[in-house]
mmCIF file of C-alpha atoms in Angstrom:
data_model
loop_
_atom_site.group_PDB
_atom_site.id
_atom_site.type_symbol
_atom_site.label_atom_id
_atom_site.label_comp_id
_atom_site.label_asym_id
_atom_site.label_seq_id
_atom_site.Cartn_x
_atom_site.Cartn_y
_atom_site.Cartn_z
ATOM 1 C CA MET A 141 84.605 76.795 118.949
ATOM 2 C CA ARG A 142 85.118 79.072 115.710
ATOM 3 C CA ASN A 143 82.688 81.792 117.497
ATOM 4 C CA LEU A 144 83.204 82.171 120.613
ATOM 5 C CA PHE A 145 86.748 82.541 119.001
ATOM 6 C CA ASN A 146 86.009 85.460 116.230
ATOM 7 C CA LEU A 147 83.338 87.528 119.452
ATOM 8 C CA VAL A 148 86.444 87.289 121.472
ATOM 9 C CA MET A 149 88.467 88.385 119.053
ATOM 10 C CA ARG A 150 85.823 91.381 117.589
ATOM 11 C CA ILE A 151 86.425 92.100 121.926
ATOM 12 C CA VAL A 152 89.395 92.589 121.913
ATOM 13 C CA SER A 153 89.919 94.536 118.496
ATOM 14 C CA SER A 154 86.950 96.605 119.538
ATOM 15 C CA LEU A 155 89.382 97.718 122.577
ATOM 16 C CA ILE A 156 92.498 97.792 121.133
ATOM 17 C CA GLY A 157 91.366 101.063 118.429
ATOM 18 C CA LEU A 158 89.584 102.588 121.743
ATOM 19 C CA LEU A 159 92.512 102.774 123.310
ATOM 20 C CA MET A 160 93.400 103.929 120.303
ATOM 21 C CA ILE A 161 90.803 106.634 119.946
ATOM 22 C CA ALA A 162 91.478 107.712 124.100
ATOM 23 C CA MET A 163 95.091 107.454 123.141
ATOM 24 C CA GLY A 164 94.915 110.157 119.986
ATOM 25 C CA GLY A 165 92.313 112.165 121.839
ATOM 26 C CA VAL A 166 95.676 112.941 124.660
ATOM 27 C CA TRP A 167 98.014 113.662 122.515
ATOM 28 C CA MET A 168 96.016 115.833 120.354
ATOM 29 C CA LEU A 169 94.974 117.310 124.162
ATOM 30 C CA GLN A 170 98.842 117.818 124.831
ATOM 31 C CA GLY A 171 100.185 119.306 121.236
ATOM 32 C CA LEU A 172 97.231 121.425 121.925
ATOM 33 C CA ASN A 173 98.228 122.778 125.579
ATOM 34 C CA LEU A 174 95.198 121.949 126.631
ATOM 35 C CA ALA A 175 95.787 119.067 128.901
ATOM 36 C CA PHE A 176 97.772 116.740 130.793
ATOM 37 C CA LYS A 177 101.329 119.461 130.342
ATOM 38 C CA VAL A 178 104.046 118.110 131.381
ATOM 39 C CA GLY A 179 106.845 116.240 129.021
ATOM 40 C CA PHE A 180 108.204 116.829 125.764
ATOM 41 C CA MET A 181 104.941 116.963 123.551
ATOM 42 C CA VAL A 182 103.247 119.992 125.246
ATOM 43 C CA GLY A 183 102.190 122.794 122.863
ATOM 44 C CA ASP A 184 104.310 121.286 119.785
ATOM 45 C CA PRO A 185 101.332 121.198 116.815
ATOM 46 C CA HIS A 186 103.365 118.286 115.766
ATOM 47 C CA TRP A 187 101.641 115.710 117.982
ATOM 48 C CA VAL A 188 97.742 117.197 116.484
ATOM 49 C CA VAL A 189 98.366 115.569 113.564
ATOM 50 C CA TYR A 190 99.911 112.849 114.984
ATOM 51 C CA GLY A 191 96.984 112.522 117.327
ATOM 52 C CA ALA A 192 94.544 113.032 114.820
ATOM 53 C CA ILE A 193 95.747 110.481 112.369
ATOM 54 C CA LEU A 194 96.015 108.049 115.642
ATOM 55 C CA ALA A 195 92.348 108.675 117.233
ATOM 56 C CA LEU A 196 90.862 108.067 112.398
ATOM 57 C CA VAL A 197 93.218 104.888 112.891
ATOM 58 C CA GLY A 198 91.884 103.380 115.779
ATOM 59 C CA ALA A 199 87.685 104.256 114.676
ATOM 60 C CA ALA A 200 88.848 102.546 111.791
ATOM 61 C CA GLN A 201 90.312 99.210 113.988
ATOM 62 C CA VAL A 202 86.944 99.676 115.821
ATOM 63 C CA VAL A 203 84.380 99.555 112.487
ATOM 64 C CA TRP A 204 86.017 96.952 110.931
ATOM 65 C CA SER A 205 86.171 94.850 113.972
ATOM 66 C CA ASN A 206 82.302 94.967 114.228
ATOM 67 C CA THR A 207 81.521 95.218 110.928
ATOM 68 C CA ARG A 208 84.031 92.538 109.424
ATOM 69 C CA GLN A 209 81.749 89.141 108.095
ATOM 70 C CA GLY A 210 83.273 86.480 110.934
#
């Protein structure tokens, strides 16, 4: 049962990390005024930085969840 729990949590953790990477990419594209040109984030360079940070944290989440001992 423990191995099944670890597998499920590893998959969930990886999916959360991938979602964070995708959200960070959208934030960066909006901050650079390249896509999704609706909203308060458009053309604001702060969102490029926030998106890059979120994408890096998401990448770290994916790496951590797939390399940890369990």
